[in-house]
Coordinates of C-alpha atoms in Angstrom, one line a residue:
M63 CA 5.7 2.8 18.3
D64 CA 8.4 0.5 17.0
R65 CA 10.5 1.4 14.0
V66 CA 12.4 -0.6 11.4
I67 CA 15.0 0.2 8.8
L68 CA 13.3 -0.3 5.4
G69 CA 15.3 -2.8 3.3
T70 CA 18.9 -1.8 2.8
S71 CA 18.0 1.9 2.9
D72 CA 18.5 4.4 5.7
L73 CA 14.8 5.0 6.1
D74 CA 13.8 4.5 9.7
V75 CA 10.1 4.0 9.5
S76 CA 7.3 3.3 12.0
R77 CA 5.8 -0.2 11.9
I78 CA 2.5 1.4 11.1
C79 CA 2.2 3.7 8.1
L80 CA -0.6 6.2 7.6
G81 CA -2.4 5.6 4.3
T82 CA -4.1 8.6 2.8
M83 CA -6.1 7.5 -0.1
T84 CA -9.3 8.9 1.5
F85 CA -7.9 12.4 1.7
G86 CA -9.7 14.6 -0.8
E87 CA -12.7 12.3 -1.4
Q88 CA -14.0 10.8 1.9
N89 CA -12.0 13.2 4.0
A90 CA -11.8 17.0 3.7
E91 CA -8.6 18.9 4.1
A92 CA -9.1 19.8 7.7
E93 CA -9.9 16.1 8.5
A94 CA -6.8 15.1 6.7
H95 CA -4.7 17.5 8.8
S96 CA -6.2 16.1 12.0
Q97 CA -5.4 12.6 11.0
L98 CA -1.8 13.6 10.2
D99 CA -1.4 15.4 13.5
Y100 CA -2.9 12.4 15.5
A101 CA -0.7 9.9 13.7
L102 CA 2.5 11.8 14.6
E103 CA 1.3 12.1 18.2
R104 CA 1.0 8.3 18.3
G105 CA 4.6 7.8 17.0
I106 CA 3.8 7.2 13.3
N107 CA 6.4 8.9 11.1
F108 CA 5.6 7.2 7.8
I109 CA 3.0 8.6 5.4
D110 CA 2.0 6.9 2.1
T111 CA 0.2 8.5 -0.8
A112 CA 0.2 8.5 -4.6
E113 CA -0.2 10.8 -7.5
M114 CA -3.4 8.9 -8.5
Y115 CA -5.2 9.5 -5.1
P116 CA -7.8 9.9 -3.8
V117 CA -9.8 6.8 -4.6
M118 CA -11.8 6.1 -6.4
P119 CA -9.8 7.8 -9.1
R120 CA -11.4 10.7 -10.9
A121 CA -10.0 13.5 -13.1
E122 CA -11.7 16.1 -10.9
T123 CA -9.9 15.0 -7.7
Q124 CA -6.6 13.5 -8.9
G125 CA -3.7 14.9 -7.0
R126 CA -5.8 16.3 -4.2
T127 CA -4.5 13.8 -1.6
E128 CA -0.9 15.0 -2.2
S129 CA -2.1 18.6 -2.0
H130 CA -3.7 18.0 1.4
I131 CA -0.5 16.5 2.7
G132 CA 1.4 19.4 1.2
S133 CA -0.7 22.1 2.9
W134 CA -0.2 20.2 6.2
L135 CA 3.5 20.0 5.7
K136 CA 3.7 23.8 5.0
K137 CA 1.4 24.6 8.0
S138 CA 3.0 22.2 10.5
A139 CA 6.6 22.8 9.5
R140 CA 7.3 19.1 10.5
R141 CA 8.8 17.9 7.2
A142 CA 12.0 16.6 8.8
E143 CA 10.0 14.5 11.2
V144 CA 8.2 12.4 8.6
I145 CA 9.0 9.9 5.9
I146 CA 6.9 10.7 2.8
A147 CA 6.2 7.9 0.3
T148 CA 4.4 8.5 -2.9
K149 CA 3.8 6.5 -6.1
A150 CA 3.9 7.1 -9.9
A151 CA 0.9 5.6 -11.7
G152 CA 1.8 2.8 -14.2
P153 CA 0.6 2.4 -17.8
S154 CA -3.0 3.5 -18.1
R155 CA -5.7 1.4 -16.5
G156 CA -8.4 3.7 -17.7
I157 CA -6.8 6.7 -16.0
S158 CA -6.1 8.8 -19.0
W159 CA -6.2 12.1 -17.2
I160 CA -2.9 11.6 -15.4
R161 CA -0.1 13.2 -17.3
N162 CA -2.3 13.3 -20.4
G163 CA -2.2 9.5 -20.5
G164 CA 1.6 9.4 -20.4
T165 CA 1.7 7.0 -17.4
D166 CA 4.7 4.8 -18.0
F167 CA 8.1 4.5 -16.4
D168 CA 10.4 6.1 -19.0
A169 CA 12.6 9.1 -18.1
R170 CA 10.3 11.8 -19.4
N171 CA 7.2 10.5 -17.7
L172 CA 8.9 9.8 -14.4
R173 CA 10.5 13.2 -14.2
T174 CA 7.1 14.8 -14.9
A175 CA 5.4 12.7 -12.3
V176 CA 8.1 13.4 -9.6
E177 CA 8.1 17.2 -10.2
D178 CA 4.2 17.3 -10.1
S179 CA 4.2 15.4 -6.8
L180 CA 6.9 17.6 -5.3
R181 CA 4.8 20.7 -6.2
R182 CA 1.6 19.3 -4.7
L183 CA 3.5 18.0 -1.6
Q184 CA 5.2 21.4 -1.2
T185 CA 8.5 19.7 -0.5
D186 CA 12.0 19.5 -2.1
Y187 CA 12.3 15.8 -1.9
I188 CA 10.4 12.5 -1.7
D189 CA 11.8 9.9 0.8
L190 CA 10.4 6.8 -1.0
Y191 CA 9.3 6.9 -4.6
Q192 CA 7.4 3.9 -5.7
L193 CA 6.2 2.5 -9.0
H194 CA 2.4 2.0 -8.4
W195 CA 2.1 -1.1 -10.7
P196 CA 4.4 -2.6 -13.3
S197 CA 4.9 -1.5 -16.8
R198 CA 4.8 -5.0 -18.1
N199 CA 2.0 -7.6 -18.2
V200 CA 1.5 -9.1 -14.7
P201 CA -1.5 -10.4 -12.8
M202 CA -2.6 -7.9 -10.2
F203 CA -5.6 -6.2 -8.5
G204 CA -7.4 -9.5 -7.9
Q205 CA -6.1 -11.4 -10.9
N206 CA -4.8 -14.8 -9.9
S207 CA -2.7 -16.1 -12.8
F208 CA -0.3 -14.9 -15.4
D209 CA -1.7 -14.7 -19.0
P210 CA 1.0 -14.6 -21.7
A211 CA -1.6 -13.7 -24.3
K212 CA -1.8 -10.2 -22.6
E213 CA 1.9 -9.5 -23.4
K214 CA 2.5 -5.9 -24.5
N215 CA 5.3 -3.4 -25.1
H216 CA 6.7 -2.0 -21.8
V217 CA 9.6 0.0 -20.4
P218 CA 12.5 -2.3 -19.4
I219 CA 13.3 -2.3 -15.7
E220 CA 16.9 -1.2 -16.5
E221 CA 15.6 1.9 -18.3
T222 CA 13.3 2.8 -15.4
L223 CA 16.1 2.4 -12.8
V224 CA 18.4 4.6 -14.9
A225 CA 15.8 7.3 -14.9
L226 CA 15.2 7.0 -11.1
G227 CA 18.9 7.1 -10.5
E228 CA 19.1 10.5 -12.2
L229 CA 16.3 11.8 -10.0
I230 CA 18.2 10.5 -6.9
R231 CA 21.4 12.3 -8.0
E232 CA 19.4 15.5 -8.4
G233 CA 18.1 15.1 -4.8
K234 CA 14.4 14.9 -5.9
I235 CA 14.0 11.4 -4.4
R236 CA 16.0 9.5 -1.8
H237 CA 15.0 5.9 -2.3
V238 CA 12.8 3.8 -4.6
G239 CA 10.3 1.0 -4.2
V240 CA 7.8 -1.1 -6.2
S241 CA 4.2 -1.9 -5.7
N242 CA 1.9 -4.7 -6.9
E243 CA 5.0 -6.6 -8.0
T244 CA 5.8 -10.3 -8.4
S245 CA 8.7 -12.5 -7.3
W246 CA 10.2 -12.3 -10.8
G247 CA 9.9 -8.5 -10.8
V248 CA 11.6 -8.1 -7.4
C249 CA 14.5 -10.4 -8.5
E250 CA 14.9 -8.5 -11.8
F251 CA 15.0 -5.1 -10.1
I252 CA 17.7 -6.4 -7.7
K253 CA 19.7 -8.1 -10.5
Q254 CA 19.7 -4.9 -12.6
S255 CA 20.7 -2.7 -9.6
E256 CA 23.5 -5.0 -8.6
Q257 CA 24.9 -5.7 -12.1
R258 CA 24.7 -2.1 -13.4
G259 CA 25.2 -0.1 -10.2
L260 CA 21.6 1.3 -10.3
P261 CA 19.3 2.2 -7.4
R262 CA 18.2 -0.7 -5.3
I263 CA 14.6 -1.1 -4.3
A264 CA 14.0 -0.8 -0.6
S265 CA 10.4 -2.0 -0.5
I266 CA 7.5 -3.6 -2.1
Q267 CA 3.9 -2.4 -1.4
N268 CA 1.5 -5.3 -2.0
A269 CA -1.9 -6.3 -0.6
Y270 CA -1.7 -8.5 2.4
S271 CA -4.5 -9.4 4.9
L272 CA -6.4 -12.4 6.4
V273 CA -8.3 -12.7 3.1
N274 CA -5.3 -12.1 0.8
R275 CA -2.2 -14.1 1.8
G276 CA -0.8 -14.4 -1.7
F277 CA 2.5 -12.8 -0.5
E278 CA 3.2 -16.0 1.4
Q279 CA 3.4 -18.0 -1.8
G280 CA 7.0 -17.2 -2.7
L281 CA 7.3 -13.4 -2.3
D282 CA 8.0 -13.8 1.4
E283 CA 11.2 -15.8 0.7
T284 CA 12.1 -13.6 -2.2
C285 CA 11.9 -10.4 -0.1
F286 CA 13.7 -12.1 2.8
R287 CA 16.7 -13.1 0.6
T288 CA 16.8 -9.8 -1.3
K289 CA 16.3 -7.7 1.8
V290 CA 13.2 -5.9 0.5
G291 CA 10.7 -4.8 3.0
L292 CA 6.9 -5.4 2.6
L293 CA 4.6 -2.5 3.0
A294 CA 1.3 -4.3 3.5
Y295 CA -1.7 -2.4 2.1
S296 CA -5.5 -3.2 2.5
P297 CA -5.0 -5.0 5.8
L298 CA -8.7 -4.6 6.4
A299 CA -9.8 -5.6 2.9
F300 CA -11.5 -2.3 2.2
G301 CA -13.4 -2.7 5.5
Q302 CA -14.6 -6.2 5.0
L303 CA -12.5 -7.5 7.9
T304 CA -14.0 -5.0 10.3
A305 CA -17.3 -6.9 9.9
K306 CA -19.1 -3.6 9.4
Y307 CA -20.6 -4.9 6.1
A308 CA -21.5 -8.3 7.6
D309 CA -23.2 -6.5 10.5
D310 CA -24.9 -3.9 8.2
P311 CA -24.7 -4.5 4.4
K312 CA -25.5 -0.8 3.8
A313 CA -22.8 0.5 6.1
N314 CA -21.1 3.6 4.9
G315 CA -17.7 2.9 3.2
R316 CA -15.9 2.3 0.0
L317 CA -17.7 -0.9 -0.8
T318 CA -21.1 0.8 -0.6
I319 CA -20.5 4.4 -1.8
F320 CA -18.3 3.4 -4.9
P321 CA -19.5 1.3 -7.8
P322 CA -19.2 -2.4 -7.1
N323 CA -17.2 -3.1 -10.3
W324 CA -14.4 -0.8 -9.0
S325 CA -13.3 -3.2 -6.3
P326 CA -14.9 -6.6 -7.1
R327 CA -12.0 -8.6 -5.4
Y328 CA -13.4 -7.5 -2.0
L329 CA -16.9 -8.5 -2.8
R330 CA -16.3 -12.1 -3.8
P331 CA -18.4 -14.7 -1.8
S332 CA -15.2 -16.3 -0.5
V333 CA -14.0 -13.0 1.0
I334 CA -17.4 -12.3 2.6
E335 CA -17.5 -15.8 4.1
A336 CA -13.9 -15.6 5.4
S337 CA -14.6 -12.2 6.9
R338 CA -17.6 -13.6 8.8
R339 CA -15.5 -16.5 10.2
Y340 CA -12.7 -14.3 11.3
A341 CA -15.1 -11.9 12.9
R342 CA -16.6 -14.7 14.9
L343 CA -13.2 -15.9 15.9
A344 CA -12.2 -12.4 17.1
R345 CA -15.3 -12.0 19.1
E346 CA -15.0 -15.4 20.7
N347 CA -11.6 -14.4 21.9
G348 CA -12.4 -11.0 23.3
M349 CA -11.3 -8.9 20.3
T350 CA -12.9 -6.8 17.7
P351 CA -12.7 -8.0 14.1
T352 CA -10.5 -5.0 13.4
Q353 CA -8.1 -5.9 16.2
L354 CA -7.7 -9.5 14.9
A355 CA -7.1 -8.4 11.3
L356 CA -4.6 -5.7 12.1
A357 CA -2.8 -7.7 14.8
W358 CA -2.3 -10.5 12.3
C359 CA -0.5 -8.1 9.9
Y360 CA 1.4 -6.3 12.7
S361 CA 2.8 -9.7 13.9
R362 CA 3.9 -11.2 10.7
W363 CA 7.7 -11.4 10.4
F364 CA 7.8 -10.4 6.8
V365 CA 5.8 -7.2 7.2
A366 CA 8.0 -4.2 7.6
S367 CA 5.2 -1.7 8.0
T368 CA 1.4 -2.0 7.7
I369 CA -0.5 0.8 5.9
I370 CA -3.7 1.7 7.7
G371 CA -6.3 4.2 6.5
A372 CA -9.4 5.7 8.2
T373 CA -12.2 8.1 7.6
S374 CA -12.5 9.2 11.2
L375 CA -10.2 9.8 14.2
A376 CA -12.0 7.1 16.1
Q377 CA -11.2 4.6 13.4
L378 CA -7.6 5.7 13.3
K379 CA -7.3 5.4 17.0
E380 CA -8.7 1.8 17.0
N381 CA -6.3 0.9 14.1
I382 CA -3.3 2.2 16.0
D383 CA -4.4 0.7 19.3
A384 CA -4.5 -2.7 17.7
W385 CA -0.7 -2.6 17.8
N386 CA -1.0 -3.7 21.4
T387 CA -3.2 -6.7 20.6
K388 CA -1.2 -9.9 20.9
L389 CA -2.4 -13.1 19.2
T390 CA -2.1 -16.3 21.2
D391 CA -0.8 -19.5 19.5
D392 CA -4.4 -20.9 19.7
V393 CA -5.8 -17.9 17.8
V394 CA -3.0 -18.1 15.2
N395 CA -3.7 -21.8 14.7
A396 CA -7.4 -21.0 14.4
V397 CA -6.7 -18.4 11.7
N398 CA -4.6 -20.8 9.8
A399 CA -7.3 -23.5 10.1
I400 CA -9.9 -21.1 8.6
H401 CA -7.5 -20.1 5.8
T402 CA -6.7 -23.7 5.0
E403 CA -10.4 -24.8 5.0
L404 CA -11.5 -22.0 2.7
N405 CA -8.6 -22.2 0.3
N406 CA -8.0 -25.9 0.2
P407 CA -11.5 -27.4 0.7
A408 CA -10.5 -30.9 -0.6
Q409 CA -7.8 -31.3 2.0

């Protein structure tokens, strides 16, 4: 498994990252441990989680994902071999049970969040600590445009970086990153760090897939010039790009077992149609839809590491094996043709 240095940090991470949001909901503790063992056997040293997980978020299960990772770390005694990334939940999006609703990025809340994660993970430090979504008003989670009418009070980025810097000095976290961020946000984080000698973000964790290429609309250049690595999440669009729902609308997965209003962005007619076309393209070229979707992310120059998740070892194996799938120029051109036709129908 290839590795890459994340941003300007010293984090040497595998190009595939194990996502764990199913641990504690769709996967029991023993299954979580098996996935972690298998990922390490295949050369993956990068594990991503969040204080909010598992999904879908519920008060009864919140924090269970980190706890399952923590029990594995204690049992396996392999802490030094892995890079652990977790995330602090941003201002409440209906998740009032986390830190009694105190989910923002001021010093008090960040310290509580970090210390709670450390306890659940049963470790003394977090390698990459990420802000799960911004404190300020931004379009995210399927929103396509900025709405100034939704402006609200928020914690300034400078204040957040000062708080994170103190946690770094105490040895509780090593490096910091952002998630669900915009080009403006990345530039402001870099500006504040450079002007004030504050921690520099190493990464941005944003959605990227065949049906969500928004990162290519400016964030790719921004991150290239600021040396911030992309951690691409949802590369299979919650399973739509595996074609399992196209083949069987009642297939077991997040889009059938969770309420549809929880993830409507992956149920849009345009996403369903695009998934069908990409599945057809994959099969016409001797690939599974999963192989095409993941090989696309694995091969993009701006993706530092792709976050994959699975509910079975068989799925995890296929996802990792897709690393060896190489896309021809003809397939890449065909992907771009589908993308252009569906997103610019008048052209």
